[in-house]
CSV table of C-alpha atoms in Angstrom, one decimal:
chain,number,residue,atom,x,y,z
A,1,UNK,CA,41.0,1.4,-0.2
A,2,UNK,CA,38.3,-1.5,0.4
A,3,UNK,CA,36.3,-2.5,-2.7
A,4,UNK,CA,33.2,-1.1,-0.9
A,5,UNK,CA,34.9,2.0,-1.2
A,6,UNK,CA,35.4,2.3,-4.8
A,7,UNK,CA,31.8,2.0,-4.6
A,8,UNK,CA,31.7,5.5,-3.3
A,9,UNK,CA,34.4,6.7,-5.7
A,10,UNK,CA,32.4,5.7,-8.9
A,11,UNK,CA,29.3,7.7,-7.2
A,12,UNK,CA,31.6,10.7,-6.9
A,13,UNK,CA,32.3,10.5,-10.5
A,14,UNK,CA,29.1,10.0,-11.2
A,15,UNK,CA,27.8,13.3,-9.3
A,16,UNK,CA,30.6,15.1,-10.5
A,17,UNK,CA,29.4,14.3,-14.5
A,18,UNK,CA,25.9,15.8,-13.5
A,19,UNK,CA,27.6,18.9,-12.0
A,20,UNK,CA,29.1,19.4,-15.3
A,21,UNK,CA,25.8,19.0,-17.2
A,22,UNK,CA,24.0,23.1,-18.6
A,23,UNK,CA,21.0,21.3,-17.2
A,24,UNK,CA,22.3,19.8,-14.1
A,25,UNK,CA,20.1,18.1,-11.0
A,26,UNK,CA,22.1,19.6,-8.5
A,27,UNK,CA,25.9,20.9,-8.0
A,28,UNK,CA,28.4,18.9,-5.8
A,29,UNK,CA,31.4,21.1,-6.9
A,30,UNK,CA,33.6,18.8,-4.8
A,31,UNK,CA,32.8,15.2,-5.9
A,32,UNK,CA,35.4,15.6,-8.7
A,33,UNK,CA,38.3,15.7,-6.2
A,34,UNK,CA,36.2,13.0,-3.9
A,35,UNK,CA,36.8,10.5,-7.0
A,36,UNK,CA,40.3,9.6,-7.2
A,37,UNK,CA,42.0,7.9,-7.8
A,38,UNK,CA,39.9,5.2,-9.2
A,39,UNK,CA,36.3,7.0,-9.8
A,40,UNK,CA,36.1,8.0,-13.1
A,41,UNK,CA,38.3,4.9,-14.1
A,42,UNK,CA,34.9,2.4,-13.3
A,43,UNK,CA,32.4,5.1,-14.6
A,44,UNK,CA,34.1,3.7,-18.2
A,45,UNK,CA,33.8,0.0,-17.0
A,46,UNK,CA,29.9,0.0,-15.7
A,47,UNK,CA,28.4,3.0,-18.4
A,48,UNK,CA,25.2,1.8,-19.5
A,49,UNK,CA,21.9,0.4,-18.5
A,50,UNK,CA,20.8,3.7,-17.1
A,51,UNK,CA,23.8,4.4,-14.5
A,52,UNK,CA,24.3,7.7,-14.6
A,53,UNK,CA,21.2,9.1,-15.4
A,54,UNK,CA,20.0,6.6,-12.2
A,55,UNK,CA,22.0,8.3,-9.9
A,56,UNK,CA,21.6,11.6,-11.1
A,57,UNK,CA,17.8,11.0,-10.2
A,58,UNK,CA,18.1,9.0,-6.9
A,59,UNK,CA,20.7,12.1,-5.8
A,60,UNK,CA,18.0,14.5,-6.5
A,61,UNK,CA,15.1,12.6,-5.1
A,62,UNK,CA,17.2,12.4,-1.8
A,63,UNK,CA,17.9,15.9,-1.6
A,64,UNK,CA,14.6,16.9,-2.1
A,65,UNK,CA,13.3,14.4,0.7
A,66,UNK,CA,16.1,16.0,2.9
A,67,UNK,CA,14.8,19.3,2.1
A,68,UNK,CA,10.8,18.6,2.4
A,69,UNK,CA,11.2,16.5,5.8
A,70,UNK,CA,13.1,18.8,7.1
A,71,UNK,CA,10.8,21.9,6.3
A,72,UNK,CA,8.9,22.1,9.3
A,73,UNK,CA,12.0,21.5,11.9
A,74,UNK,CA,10.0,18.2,13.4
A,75,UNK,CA,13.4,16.3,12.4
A,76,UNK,CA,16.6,17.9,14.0
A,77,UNK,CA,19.3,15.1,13.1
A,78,UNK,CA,19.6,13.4,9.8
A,79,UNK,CA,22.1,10.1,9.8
A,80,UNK,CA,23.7,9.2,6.5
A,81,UNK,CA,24.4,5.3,6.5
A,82,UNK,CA,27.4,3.8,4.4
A,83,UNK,CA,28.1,8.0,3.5
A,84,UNK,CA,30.7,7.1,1.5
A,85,UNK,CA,31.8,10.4,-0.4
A,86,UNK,CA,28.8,12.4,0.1
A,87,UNK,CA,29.1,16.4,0.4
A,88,UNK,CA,25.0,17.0,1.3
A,89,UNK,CA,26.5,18.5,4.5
A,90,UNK,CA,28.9,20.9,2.7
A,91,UNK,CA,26.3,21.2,-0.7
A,92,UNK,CA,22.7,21.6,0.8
A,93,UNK,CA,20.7,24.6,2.8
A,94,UNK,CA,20.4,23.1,6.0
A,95,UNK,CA,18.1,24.6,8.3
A,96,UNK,CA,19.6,25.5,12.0
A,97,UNK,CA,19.8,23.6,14.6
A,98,UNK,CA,20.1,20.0,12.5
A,99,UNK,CA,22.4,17.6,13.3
A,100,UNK,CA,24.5,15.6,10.0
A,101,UNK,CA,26.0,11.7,11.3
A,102,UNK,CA,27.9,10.5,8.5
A,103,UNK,CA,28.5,7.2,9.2
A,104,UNK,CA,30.8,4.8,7.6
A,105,UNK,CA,33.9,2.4,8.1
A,106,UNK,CA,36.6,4.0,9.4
A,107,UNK,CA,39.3,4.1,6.7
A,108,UNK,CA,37.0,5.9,4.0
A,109,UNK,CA,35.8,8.1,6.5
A,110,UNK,CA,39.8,9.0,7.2
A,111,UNK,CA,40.3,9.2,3.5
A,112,UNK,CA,37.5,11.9,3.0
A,113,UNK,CA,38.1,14.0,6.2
A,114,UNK,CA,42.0,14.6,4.4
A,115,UNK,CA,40.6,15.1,0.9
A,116,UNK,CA,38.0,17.7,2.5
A,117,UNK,CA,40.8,19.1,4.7
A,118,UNK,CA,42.8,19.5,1.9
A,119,UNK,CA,40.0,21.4,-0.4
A,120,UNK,CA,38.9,24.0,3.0
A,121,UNK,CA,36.2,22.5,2.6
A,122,UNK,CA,33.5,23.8,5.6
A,123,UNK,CA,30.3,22.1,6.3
A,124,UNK,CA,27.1,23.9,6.3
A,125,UNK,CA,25.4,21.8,9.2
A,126,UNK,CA,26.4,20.7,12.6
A,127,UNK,CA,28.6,17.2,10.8
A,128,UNK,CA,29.3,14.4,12.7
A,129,UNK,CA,31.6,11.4,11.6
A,130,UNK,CA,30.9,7.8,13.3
A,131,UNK,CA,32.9,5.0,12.3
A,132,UNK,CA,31.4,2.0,12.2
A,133,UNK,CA,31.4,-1.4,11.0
A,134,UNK,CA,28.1,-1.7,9.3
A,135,UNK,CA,28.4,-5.8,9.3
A,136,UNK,CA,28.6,-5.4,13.3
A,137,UNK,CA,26.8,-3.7,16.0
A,138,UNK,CA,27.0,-0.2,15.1
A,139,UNK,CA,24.5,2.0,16.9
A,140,UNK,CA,26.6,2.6,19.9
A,141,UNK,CA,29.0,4.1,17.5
A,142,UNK,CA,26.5,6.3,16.5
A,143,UNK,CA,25.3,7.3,19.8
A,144,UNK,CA,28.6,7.9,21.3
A,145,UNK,CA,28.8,10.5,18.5
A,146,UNK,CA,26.1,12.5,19.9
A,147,UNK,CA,22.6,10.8,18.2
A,148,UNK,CA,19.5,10.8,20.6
A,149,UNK,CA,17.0,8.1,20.1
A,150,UNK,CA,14.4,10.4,21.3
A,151,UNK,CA,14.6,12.7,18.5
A,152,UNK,CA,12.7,12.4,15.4
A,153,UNK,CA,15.3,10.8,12.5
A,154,UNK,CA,15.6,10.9,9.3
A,155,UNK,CA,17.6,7.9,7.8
A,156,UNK,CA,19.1,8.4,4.2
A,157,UNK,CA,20.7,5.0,3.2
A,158,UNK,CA,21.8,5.4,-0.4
A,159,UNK,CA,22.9,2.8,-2.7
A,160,UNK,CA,22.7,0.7,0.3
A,161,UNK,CA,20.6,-2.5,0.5
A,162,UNK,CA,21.6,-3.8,-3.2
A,163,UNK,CA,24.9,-5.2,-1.5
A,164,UNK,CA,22.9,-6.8,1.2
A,165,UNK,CA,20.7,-10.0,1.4
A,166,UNK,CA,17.2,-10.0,2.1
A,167,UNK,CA,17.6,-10.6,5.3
A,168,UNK,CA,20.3,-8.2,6.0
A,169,UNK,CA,17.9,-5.8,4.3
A,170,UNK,CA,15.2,-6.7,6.7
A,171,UNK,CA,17.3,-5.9,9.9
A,172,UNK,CA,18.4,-3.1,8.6
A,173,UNK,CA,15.2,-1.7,8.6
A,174,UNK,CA,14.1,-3.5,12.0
A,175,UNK,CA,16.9,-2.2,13.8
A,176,UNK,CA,16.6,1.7,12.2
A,177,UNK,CA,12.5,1.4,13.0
A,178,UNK,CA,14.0,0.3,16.9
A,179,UNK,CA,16.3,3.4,16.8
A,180,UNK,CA,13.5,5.5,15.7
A,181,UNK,CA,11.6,8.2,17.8
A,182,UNK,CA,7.9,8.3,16.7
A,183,UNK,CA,8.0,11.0,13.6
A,184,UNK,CA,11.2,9.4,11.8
A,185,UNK,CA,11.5,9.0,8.7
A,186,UNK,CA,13.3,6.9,6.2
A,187,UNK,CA,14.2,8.0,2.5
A,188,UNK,CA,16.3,5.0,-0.1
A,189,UNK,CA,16.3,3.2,-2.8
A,190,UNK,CA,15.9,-0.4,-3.4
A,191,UNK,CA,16.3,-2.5,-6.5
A,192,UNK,CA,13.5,-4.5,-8.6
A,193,UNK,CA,14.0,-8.1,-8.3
A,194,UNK,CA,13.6,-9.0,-11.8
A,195,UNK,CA,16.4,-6.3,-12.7
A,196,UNK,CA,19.1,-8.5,-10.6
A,197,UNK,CA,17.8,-11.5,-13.3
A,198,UNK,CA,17.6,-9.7,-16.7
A,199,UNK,CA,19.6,-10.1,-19.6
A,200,UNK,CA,19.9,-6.4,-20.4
A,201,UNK,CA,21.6,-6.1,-17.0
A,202,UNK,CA,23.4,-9.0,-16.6
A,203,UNK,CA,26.8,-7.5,-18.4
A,204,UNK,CA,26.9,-4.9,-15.6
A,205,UNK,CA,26.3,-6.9,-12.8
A,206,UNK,CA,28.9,-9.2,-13.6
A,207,UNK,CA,31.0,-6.8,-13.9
A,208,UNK,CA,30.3,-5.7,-10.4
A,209,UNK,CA,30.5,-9.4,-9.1
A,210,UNK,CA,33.9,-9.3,-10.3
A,211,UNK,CA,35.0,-6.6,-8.7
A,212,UNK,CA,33.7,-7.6,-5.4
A,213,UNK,CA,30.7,-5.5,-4.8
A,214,UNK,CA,28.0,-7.5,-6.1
A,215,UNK,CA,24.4,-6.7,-6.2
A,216,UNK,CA,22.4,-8.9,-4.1
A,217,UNK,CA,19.2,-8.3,-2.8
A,218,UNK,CA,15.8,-6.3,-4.4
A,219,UNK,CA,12.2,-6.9,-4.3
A,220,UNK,CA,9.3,-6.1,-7.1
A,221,UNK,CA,6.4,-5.8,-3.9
A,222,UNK,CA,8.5,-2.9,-1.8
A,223,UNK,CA,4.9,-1.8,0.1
A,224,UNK,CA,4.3,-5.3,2.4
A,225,UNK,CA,8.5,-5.3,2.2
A,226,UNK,CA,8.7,-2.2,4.2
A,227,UNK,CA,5.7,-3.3,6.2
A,228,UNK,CA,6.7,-6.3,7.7
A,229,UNK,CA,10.3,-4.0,8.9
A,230,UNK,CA,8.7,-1.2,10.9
A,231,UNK,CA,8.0,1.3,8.2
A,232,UNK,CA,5.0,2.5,5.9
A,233,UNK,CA,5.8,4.1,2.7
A,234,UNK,CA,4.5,7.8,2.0
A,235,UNK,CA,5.9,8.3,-1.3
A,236,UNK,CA,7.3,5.5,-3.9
A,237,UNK,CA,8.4,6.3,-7.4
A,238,UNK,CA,10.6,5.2,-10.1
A,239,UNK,CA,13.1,7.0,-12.4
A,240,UNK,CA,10.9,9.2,-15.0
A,241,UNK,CA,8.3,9.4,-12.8
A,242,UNK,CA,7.3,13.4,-12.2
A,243,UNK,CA,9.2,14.2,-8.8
A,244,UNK,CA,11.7,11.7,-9.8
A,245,UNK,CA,13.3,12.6,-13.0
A,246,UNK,CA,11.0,13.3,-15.0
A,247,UNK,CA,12.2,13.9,-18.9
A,248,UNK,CA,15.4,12.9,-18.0
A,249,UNK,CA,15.3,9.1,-18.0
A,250,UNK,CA,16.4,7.5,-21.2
A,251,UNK,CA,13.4,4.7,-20.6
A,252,UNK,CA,10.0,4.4,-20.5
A,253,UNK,CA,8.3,4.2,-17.3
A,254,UNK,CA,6.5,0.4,-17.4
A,255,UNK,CA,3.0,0.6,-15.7
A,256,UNK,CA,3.4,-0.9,-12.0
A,257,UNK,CA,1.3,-4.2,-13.2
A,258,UNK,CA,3.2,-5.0,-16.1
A,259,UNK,CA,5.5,-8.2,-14.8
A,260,UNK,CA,9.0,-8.7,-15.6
A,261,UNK,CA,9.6,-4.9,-15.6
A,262,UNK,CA,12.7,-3.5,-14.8
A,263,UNK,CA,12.4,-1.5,-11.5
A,264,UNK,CA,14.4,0.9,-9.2
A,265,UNK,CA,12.6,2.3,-6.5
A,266,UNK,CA,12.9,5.2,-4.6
A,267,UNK,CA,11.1,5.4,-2.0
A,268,UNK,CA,10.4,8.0,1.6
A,269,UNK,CA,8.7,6.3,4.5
A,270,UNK,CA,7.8,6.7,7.8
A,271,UNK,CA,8.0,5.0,11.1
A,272,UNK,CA,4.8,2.8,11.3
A,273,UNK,CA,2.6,3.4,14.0
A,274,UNK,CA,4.5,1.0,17.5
């Protein structure tokens, strides 16, 4: 499989350590099978620095912004971007009437539909796969697979902008904001610049650099980030933070003006006003 795909094996590993835990986040009682053959393998190679307990938190916070946004059946179709081997549409209460794109380049999305295939696995949502070369023009993969500009969205791009530049960052937002029906809404995470520079982290990231899937891009000012890309944030938080881990990250939370800090954001937002 593509190195970006090994991403999403490590990440199934990753969820399916937390499933195991007595005081688990959240269950994804398939992610075990969805990290072969090479998942558990790089969980030993990056441990440290916060990993797992990171991704145990940012799965939660998405979950429960899936959950909240979705509350008041405003937002009928939730798109997944770079899905990798995520189960929320076979793991989560969905309310009716919602429609699931998973979207993602078209081997891995092969791969998962026979692992899932092979488990009877059944979603619990209306599920769509679209594959699509993120690097490319990919919305018209995305509509052909049923989505409806004119519907309130919510976007869920996990784990996402760290392998892109600024810039690609950027249009990534500017081109979901142009996708977006008035009432959309974006939940993700993005990296502190001054973690992609620090000593403490530098062992890992190498490590990723050498396997191909570098981290690249983050930012320590997300607010006039998001603002000059077609979105206003509504609720940003780091690991630790109540609503976002709290008592379960090994680190203290730094206060926001302290400089050189550490950061991982997580952050929902909403289309700004057109």
């Amino acid at each position: 499989m593509h190195a970006v795909s090994y991403t999403a094996q490590w990440m199934a590993a990753a969820r399916a350590l937390e499933s195991e835990r007595e005081d688990a986040l959240y269950v994804d009682p398939l992610a075990r099978d969805l990290a072969e053959p090479k998942g558990f393998e790089l969980i030993d190679r990056y441990v440290g620095g916060g990993l797992l307990p990171f991704i145990s938190i940012r799965t939660r916070f998405l979950d429960d912004a899936i959950r909240d946004l979705l509350a008041d059946g405003s937002i009928g179709q939730v798109v997944l971007i770079a899905a990798g081997m995520d189960t929320r549409a076979f793991r989560l209460d969905w309310p009716d009437d919602v429609d699931v794109y998973e979207v993602d380049h078209g081997p891995l999305i092969t791969e998962k539909r026979r692992r899932l295939d092979a488990l009877g696995a059944k979603p619990a949502v209306r599920r769509h796969e679209v594959s699509a070369d993120l690097t490319k023009e990919w919305l018209p993969d995305l509509e052909a697979a049923g989505f409806d500009r004119t519907r309130p969205t919510l976007w869920v791009a996990e784990a996402l902008t760290f392998f892109l530049t600024e810039e690609q960052a950027a249009g990534l937002l500017r081109l979901l904001a142009s996708a977006s029906a008035p009432g959309s809404h974006l939940a993700f995470d993005i990296l502190g610049r001054t973690l992609l520079r620090s000593p403490f982290s530098k062992p890992f990231l190498d490590r990723l650099a050498e396997d191909g899937t570098p981290w690249i891009f983050g930012t320590d000012e997300p607010e006039p980030f998001l603002e000059a890309n077609g979105w206003e944030i509504e609720s940003l938080k780091e690991p630790g933070q109540p609503g976002a881990g709290e008592g379960r990250w090994p680190y203290d939370v730094q206060p926001r003006g302290r400089r050189f800090a550490n950061r991982l954001w997580l952050i929902r937002a909403r289309l700004a006003a057109q």
